[in-house]
Amino acid sequence: MTLGFLSRPEPRVALPGTEAWEAAVRAPRVGNGVLFGALALLTALIVGLDVLSGQDLRLVPLLVVVPAFVSVFGTISQTVGVACFVMAVTVGSRLVAGGTFWDVASSVVFTFLACLLGVGACVLRIRHATEIARLRSAAVALQRQILRPLPIPTDQITAHGTYTPIEEDHLVGGDIYEVVQSPYGTRVIIGDVQGKGLPAIGAGFAVLGAFREAAIREPSLTGVVDRLEDAVVRQNAFSAQTGETERFVTALVLGFDGDGRAQAVNCGHLPPRLVHEGVAVPVPLRRTSVPLGMAELSNEGRTAERLDLPPGATLLMFTDGVTEARDPEGHFYPLDTRLSRWARLAPRELLDALEHDLEEFSGGVRRDDVAVLALRRVPVPTGTPAPSEPVGHGATRPAEALSGR
């Protein structure tokens, strides 16, 4: 039995390292030419108004707010440069205007402190942003290390896929997937944890750990799902003790044996799509049960329904980061319409087309993780007898085959 655990990962978009995150935080958002050009125009305007207003109304001291404004978006060096410029202009203007020693000294001290506060605010902002970037990079890197690289070949199928985590610290999601070769065939899971943030990642890891063990130990697919339910219940009990929110997990669990047939247990997850012979259709799963962690709310036990994956067909499994992607006008991504355009592509090319189209459709703005698996049966070696089928069922259409009709 070939485990296929070690496989060469397909090239994906590289995840920025910690150094790249920190460099992005410290990078200037406004060029020096634009910044100091605007500062010169503002200074000229205020000085001109100050001259016109005479001695009764002094406007030049208003420049002390400029370093604080620049500290919101500028770099430390830019903020220091602006502070020095403002210091020179305001102090010079005060010296020209004259006055007592204490008047001039108080003006100089006030300007210096205001500029110093602006620089300090910029330093604290960048330090905080750097810490957030490190945490964000660590969370995303942890997700990528726990989730195995794709493709994953097994004795029954080859699983191609793509995984794109959201990289905003408060939006980090809990999308999961796994493919395990077991003594009972290949077991596959794709799931989505309710909620965002690091607690969602923790719940996802609990499900992954339980699946990796149960997929090898449990003879039945429903037995595997029962172990996943137990894992989510235990995780929720621990979360309740620590003050965290209890969560549920939507999941689609598949099992493939050697005869080309499959079983599916759908725990509140999105139904997969079958792409075959130029047609892309939703796979109707009629026995959808409640998500993992919510079994106590249902009186019906989870059951598996049998499916067929025809030779050459691609079964597409995905999370709601695909179907709930939106364009700038707020329209949802039309997955089925798009898939019909790529129905004759190989799994890898189909995934590339989907990933590129999602990026264009959303304008590069993503609100959730995106996980997609494209499963295809391993070709049967030449000379191997095909599994017997009842008379009249040899020409079943793809959609009917996968629906079990």
C-alpha positions as semicolon CSV with decimal commas, in nm:
position;residue;x (nm);y (nm);z (nm)
1;M;0,000;0,000;0,000
2;T;0,147;0,332;-0,107
3;L;0,093;0,597;0,154
4;G;0,194;0,883;-0,071
5;F;0,252;1,107;0,230
6;L;0,568;1,251;0,083
7;S;0,492;1,432;-0,237
8;R;0,646;1,721;-0,417
9;P;0,430;2,030;-0,351
10;E;0,291;2,217;-0,646
11;P;0,414;2,573;-0,693
12;R;0,185;2,817;-0,515
13;V;0,203;3,184;-0,430
14;A;0,481;3,220;-0,176
15;L;0,384;3,320;0,175
16;P;0,566;3,633;0,289
17;G;0,814;3,566;0,566
18;T;0,841;3,765;0,884
19;E;1,109;3,990;0,731
20;A;0,883;4,068;0,436
21;W;0,591;4,148;0,666
22;E;0,807;4,384;0,873
23;A;0,949;4,549;0,562
24;A;0,595;4,610;0,436
25;V;0,500;4,771;0,769
26;R;0,799;5,005;0,761
27;A;0,765;5,090;0,392
28;P;0,658;5,451;0,320
29;R;0,299;5,490;0,203
30;V;0,371;5,834;0,058
31;G;0,687;5,926;-0,131
32;N;0,924;6,182;0,017
33;G;0,879;6,414;-0,281
34;V;0,500;6,423;-0,246
35;L;0,514;6,454;0,133
36;F;0,762;6,740;0,155
37;G;0,616;6,913;-0,149
38;A;0,276;6,920;0,022
39;L;0,442;7,034;0,345
40;A;0,611;7,324;0,163
41;L;0,282;7,437;0,008
42;L;0,103;7,415;0,343
43;T;0,379;7,611;0,514
44;A;0,373;7,880;0,247
45;L;-0,004;7,910;0,282
46;I;0,001;7,936;0,663
47;V;0,295;8,181;0,667
48;G;0,119;8,395;0,407
49;L;-0,200;8,404;0,609
50;D;0,002;8,476;0,921
51;V;0,161;8,779;0,756
52;L;-0,177;8,907;0,635
53;S;-0,338;8,864;0,976
54;G;-0,073;9,078;1,146
55;Q;0,030;9,052;1,510
56;D;-0,322;8,996;1,643
57;L;-0,353;8,636;1,517
58;R;-0,051;8,406;1,495
59;L;-0,110;8,108;1,259
60;V;0,240;7,964;1,223
61;P;0,220;7,773;1,556
62;L;-0,058;7,565;1,400
63;L;0,214;7,378;1,209
64;V;0,294;7,181;1,525
65;V;0,003;6,944;1,446
66;V;0,166;6,837;1,118
67;P;0,413;6,584;1,274
68;A;0,125;6,417;1,459
69;F;-0,068;6,389;1,132
70;V;0,230;6,245;0,945
71;S;0,289;5,991;1,225
72;V;-0,038;5,819;1,128
73;F;0,087;5,708;0,785
74;G;0,453;5,807;0,753
75;T;0,774;5,630;0,841
76;I;0,988;5,724;1,140
77;S;1,241;5,904;0,920
78;Q;0,966;6,097;0,742
79;T;0,809;6,200;1,072
80;V;1,147;6,311;1,210
81;G;1,215;6,511;0,893
82;V;0,877;6,683;0,909
83;A;0,924;6,753;1,282
84;C;1,263;6,915;1,219
85;F;1,119;7,126;0,938
86;V;0,825;7,241;1,149
87;M;1,058;7,313;1,440
88;A;1,279;7,533;1,225
89;V;0,987;7,725;1,071
90;T;0,794;7,788;1,393
91;V;1,099;7,882;1,601
92;G;1,234;8,104;1,324
93;S;0,897;8,273;1,290
94;R;0,880;8,331;1,666
95;L;1,228;8,482;1,674
96;V;1,142;8,718;1,389
97;A;0,820;8,823;1,561
98;G;1,018;8,909;1,875
99;G;0,895;8,920;2,231
100;T;1,026;8,856;2,579
101;F;1,270;8,580;2,657
102;W;1,006;8,373;2,834
103;D;0,761;8,409;2,546
104;V;1,019;8,285;2,295
105;A;1,144;8,009;2,529
106;S;0,793;7,878;2,600
107;S;0,712;7,876;2,229
108;V;1,030;7,680;2,152
109;V;0,965;7,426;2,431
110;F;0,602;7,380;2,328
111;T;0,699;7,325;1,962
112;F;0,973;7,079;2,059
113;L;0,740;6,873;2,281
114;A;0,467;6,865;2,014
115;C;0,714;6,744;1,752
116;L;0,858;6,489;1,996
117;L;0,510;6,352;2,066
118;G;0,450;6,312;1,693
119;V;0,772;6,116;1,648
120;G;0,694;5,902;1,955
121;A;0,346;5,824;1,823
122;C;0,497;5,709;1,493
123;V;0,747;5,484;1,670
124;L;0,473;5,322;1,879
125;R;0,247;5,275;1,573
126;I;0,517;5,099;1,373
127;R;0,621;4,886;1,671
128;H;0,261;4,774;1,725
129;A;0,210;4,708;1,353
130;T;0,532;4,505;1,345
131;E;0,416;4,287;1,635
132;I;0,080;4,229;1,466
133;A;0,260;4,140;1,142
134;R;0,471;3,883;1,324
135;L;0,167;3,725;1,488
136;R;-0,019;3,722;1,157
137;S;0,274;3,566;0,976
138;A;0,310;3,303;1,249
139;A;-0,062;3,214;1,236
140;V;-0,063;3,178;0,859
141;A;0,265;2,984;0,860
142;L;0,124;2,753;1,128
143;Q;-0,181;2,684;0,913
144;R;0,037;2,600;0,615
145;Q;0,261;2,371;0,820
146;I;-0,032;2,175;0,966
147;L;-0,208;2,140;0,630
148;R;-0,014;1,904;0,404
149;P;0,125;2,024;0,070
150;L;-0,064;1,933;-0,244
151;P;-0,097;1,725;-0,460
152;I;-0,146;1,413;-0,248
153;P;-0,149;1,082;-0,441
154;T;-0,300;0,766;-0,291
155;D;-0,385;0,421;-0,424
156;Q;-0,736;0,530;-0,526
157;I;-0,718;0,901;-0,614
158;T;-0,492;1,199;-0,668
159;A;-0,591;1,509;-0,475
160;H;-0,486;1,838;-0,631
161;G;-0,577;2,156;-0,452
162;T;-0,511;2,510;-0,350
163;Y;-0,523;2,682;-0,014
164;T;-0,514;3,059;0,029
165;P;-0,540;3,182;0,389
166;I;-0,668;3,527;0,468
167;E;-0,379;3,728;0,607
168;E;-0,561;3,978;0,827
169;D;-0,505;3,895;1,193
170;H;-0,873;3,932;1,292
171;L;-0,995;3,742;0,983
172;V;-0,771;3,434;1,001
173;G;-1,005;3,146;0,936
174;G;-1,022;2,776;1,013
175;D;-1,046;2,608;0,673
176;I;-0,906;2,255;0,682
177;Y;-0,847;1,966;0,445
178;E;-0,675;1,629;0,460
179;V;-0,628;1,315;0,252
180;V;-0,532;0,990;0,427
181;Q;-0,454;0,649;0,279
182;S;-0,594;0,385;0,514
183;P;-0,641;0,006;0,515
184;Y;-1,001;0,079;0,411
185;G;-0,919;0,303;0,115
186;T;-0,865;0,676;0,086
187;R;-1,042;0,911;0,329
188;V;-1,079;1,280;0,245
189;I;-1,209;1,571;0,449
190;I;-1,263;1,937;0,376
191;G;-1,412;2,160;0,642
192;D;-1,470;2,511;0,767
193;V;-1,472;2,615;1,132
194;Q;-1,736;2,865;1,235
195;G;-1,584;3,202;1,323
196;K;-1,245;3,362;1,274
197;G;-0,921;3,414;1,460
198;L;-0,678;3,187;1,642
199;P;-0,954;3,001;1,836
200;A;-1,099;2,892;1,501
201;I;-0,758;2,759;1,402
202;G;-0,746;2,561;1,728
203;A;-1,080;2,396;1,657
204;G;-0,968;2,314;1,304
205;F;-0,650;2,151;1,430
206;A;-0,854;1,940;1,674
207;V;-1,063;1,807;1,385
208;L;-0,755;1,742;1,172
209;G;-0,583;1,544;1,447
210;A;-0,892;1,334;1,509
211;F;-0,939;1,269;1,137
212;R;-0,581;1,155;1,081
213;E;-0,615;0,895;1,355
214;A;-0,974;0,788;1,293
215;A;-0,926;0,757;0,915
216;I;-0,678;0,475;0,975
217;R;-0,849;0,307;1,270
218;E;-1,221;0,320;1,188
219;P;-1,354;0,065;0,935
220;S;-1,664;0,271;0,848
221;L;-1,689;0,627;0,727
222;T;-1,962;0,705;0,980
223;G;-1,727;0,580;1,251
224;V;-1,471;0,834;1,134
225;V;-1,728;1,113;1,151
226;D;-1,833;1,004;1,502
227;R;-1,474;1,048;1,617
228;L;-1,466;1,395;1,462
229;E;-1,786;1,484;1,648
230;D;-1,624;1,374;1,974
231;A;-1,319;1,588;1,901
232;V;-1,527;1,902;1,844
233;V;-1,730;1,838;2,161
234;R;-1,409;1,802;2,364
235;Q;-1,266;2,117;2,207
236;N;-1,582;2,310;2,290
237;A;-1,572;2,188;2,649
238;F;-1,215;2,311;2,679
239;S;-1,310;2,642;2,515
240;A;-1,593;2,690;2,764
241;Q;-1,349;2,642;3,053
242;T;-1,113;2,904;2,913
243;G;-1,386;3,155;2,829
244;E;-1,372;3,108;2,452
245;T;-1,673;3,076;2,224
246;E;-1,792;2,724;2,141
247;R;-1,778;2,650;1,769
248;F;-1,916;2,409;1,514
249;V;-1,744;2,277;1,202
250;T;-1,904;2,211;0,865
251;A;-1,734;1,920;0,693
252;L;-1,762;1,692;0,393
253;V;-1,601;1,351;0,448
254;L;-1,545;1,110;0,161
255;G;-1,419;0,754;0,143
256;F;-1,288;0,587;-0,175
257;D;-1,238;0,214;-0,216
258;G;-1,077;0,020;-0,497
259;D;-1,389;-0,038;-0,708
260;G;-1,424;0,324;-0,816
261;R;-1,713;0,397;-0,584
262;A;-1,718;0,641;-0,296
263;Q;-1,910;0,718;0,018
264;A;-1,991;1,063;0,148
265;V;-2,102;1,197;0,484
266;N;-2,202;1,561;0,463
267;C;-2,202;1,751;0,791
268;G;-2,362;2,077;0,683
269;H;-2,098;2,152;0,421
270;L;-2,133;2,282;0,066
271;P;-2,206;2,004;-0,186
272;P;-1,920;1,924;-0,425
273;R;-1,923;1,976;-0,801
274;L;-1,865;1,708;-1,064
275;V;-1,667;1,817;-1,368
276;H;-1,677;1,560;-1,650
277;E;-1,706;1,546;-2,029
278;G;-1,744;1,923;-2,066
279;V;-2,017;1,949;-1,800
280;A;-1,996;2,088;-1,446
281;V;-2,289;2,004;-1,216
282;P;-2,360;2,016;-0,841
283;V;-2,363;1,676;-0,675
284;P;-2,695;1,630;-0,493
285;L;-2,637;1,494;-0,142
286;R;-2,975;1,402;0,004
287;R;-2,857;1,299;0,351
288;T;-2,695;1,619;0,476
289;S;-2,669;1,622;0,856
290;V;-2,587;1,888;1,113
291;P;-2,233;2,029;1,142
292;L;-1,977;1,868;1,371
293;G;-2,031;1,971;1,731
294;M;-2,410;1,991;1,696
295;A;-2,512;1,623;1,694
296;E;-2,704;1,663;2,020
297;L;-2,944;1,898;1,840
298;S;-3,050;1,630;1,591
299;N;-3,251;1,316;1,647
300;E;-3,111;1,150;1,334
301;G;-2,775;0,982;1,322
302;R;-2,529;1,054;1,044
303;T;-2,538;0,813;0,750
304;A;-2,317;0,766;0,446
305;E;-2,449;0,768;0,091
306;R;-2,272;0,603;-0,197
307;L;-2,140;0,797;-0,493
308;D;-1,964;0,714;-0,818
309;L;-1,664;0,903;-0,952
310;P;-1,641;0,811;-1,323
311;P;-1,295;0,765;-1,478
312;G;-1,159;1,098;-1,599
313;A;-1,404;1,297;-1,387
314;T;-1,295;1,562;-1,137
315;L;-1,473;1,603;-0,806
316;L;-1,437;1,958;-0,675
317;M;-1,466;2,019;-0,300
318;F;-1,440;2,371;-0,159
319;T;-1,514;2,601;0,133
320;D;-1,740;2,905;0,140
321;G;-1,447;3,135;0,071
322;V;-1,522;3,049;-0,293
323;T;-1,900;3,082;-0,307
324;E;-1,915;3,384;-0,074
325;A;-1,648;3,587;-0,254
326;R;-1,792;3,918;-0,371
327;D;-1,712;4,171;-0,640
328;P;-1,694;4,547;-0,567
329;E;-2,072;4,574;-0,626
330;G;-2,144;4,304;-0,366
331;H;-2,243;4,023;-0,604
332;F;-2,151;3,667;-0,503
333;Y;-1,911;3,463;-0,711
334;P;-2,102;3,256;-0,976
335;L;-1,913;2,931;-0,928
336;D;-2,129;2,703;-1,143
337;T;-2,128;2,946;-1,435
338;R;-1,753;2,978;-1,420
339;L;-1,690;2,604;-1,388
340;S;-1,881;2,537;-1,708
341;R;-1,609;2,732;-1,893
342;W;-1,332;2,509;-1,759
343;A;-1,511;2,174;-1,761
344;R;-1,260;2,017;-2,003
345;L;-0,948;2,126;-1,816
346;A;-0,726;1,895;-1,613
347;P;-0,748;1,939;-1,233
348;R;-0,437;2,152;-1,201
349;E;-0,535;2,384;-1,487
350;L;-0,890;2,408;-1,352
351;L;-0,762;2,514;-1,009
352;D;-0,530;2,773;-1,161
353;A;-0,817;2,917;-1,364
354;L;-1,044;2,927;-1,059
355;E;-0,783;3,092;-0,838
356;H;-0,703;3,357;-1,099
357;D;-1,070;3,426;-1,169
358;L;-1,151;3,460;-0,798
359;E;-0,873;3,715;-0,759
360;E;-1,000;3,920;-1,051
361;F;-1,366;3,892;-0,948
362;S;-1,303;4,012;-0,591
363;G;-1,057;4,281;-0,695
364;G;-0,795;4,123;-0,471
365;V;-1,011;4,180;-0,158
366;R;-1,074;3,854;0,027
367;R;-1,285;3,814;0,341
368;D;-1,229;3,444;0,408
369;D;-0,988;3,158;0,356
370;V;-1,015;2,968;0,030
371;A;-0,960;2,590;0,026
372;V;-1,032;2,381;-0,285
373;L;-0,963;2,013;-0,354
374;A;-0,988;1,858;-0,700
375;L;-1,006;1,478;-0,678
376;R;-0,954;1,239;-0,967
377;R;-0,945;0,861;-0,968
378;V;-0,615;0,686;-1,033
379;P;-0,636;0,512;-1,374
380;V;-0,690;0,137;-1,350
381;P;-0,386;-0,054;-1,488
382;T;-0,435;-0,213;-1,828
383;G;-0,568;-0,568;-1,803
384;T;-0,739;-0,513;-1,468
385;P;-1,102;-0,626;-1,493
386;A;-1,354;-0,351;-1,429
387;P;-1,595;-0,398;-1,141
388;S;-1,918;-0,560;-1,246
389;E;-2,230;-0,347;-1,281
390;P;-2,595;-0,436;-1,315
391;V;-2,728;-0,454;-1,669
392;G;-2,846;-0,119;-1,798
393;H;-2,627;0,091;-1,568
394;G;-2,314;0,112;-1,778
395;A;-2,409;0,439;-1,949
396;T;-2,506;0,637;-1,643
397;R;-2,462;1,011;-1,685
398;P;-2,203;1,176;-1,454
399;A;-2,456;1,372;-1,246
400;E;-2,672;1,063;-1,200
401;A;-2,376;0,845;-1,116
402;L;-2,256;1,073;-0,837
403;S;-2,603;1,123;-0,699
404;G;-2,648;0,748;-0,666
405;R;-2,953;0,744;-0,898
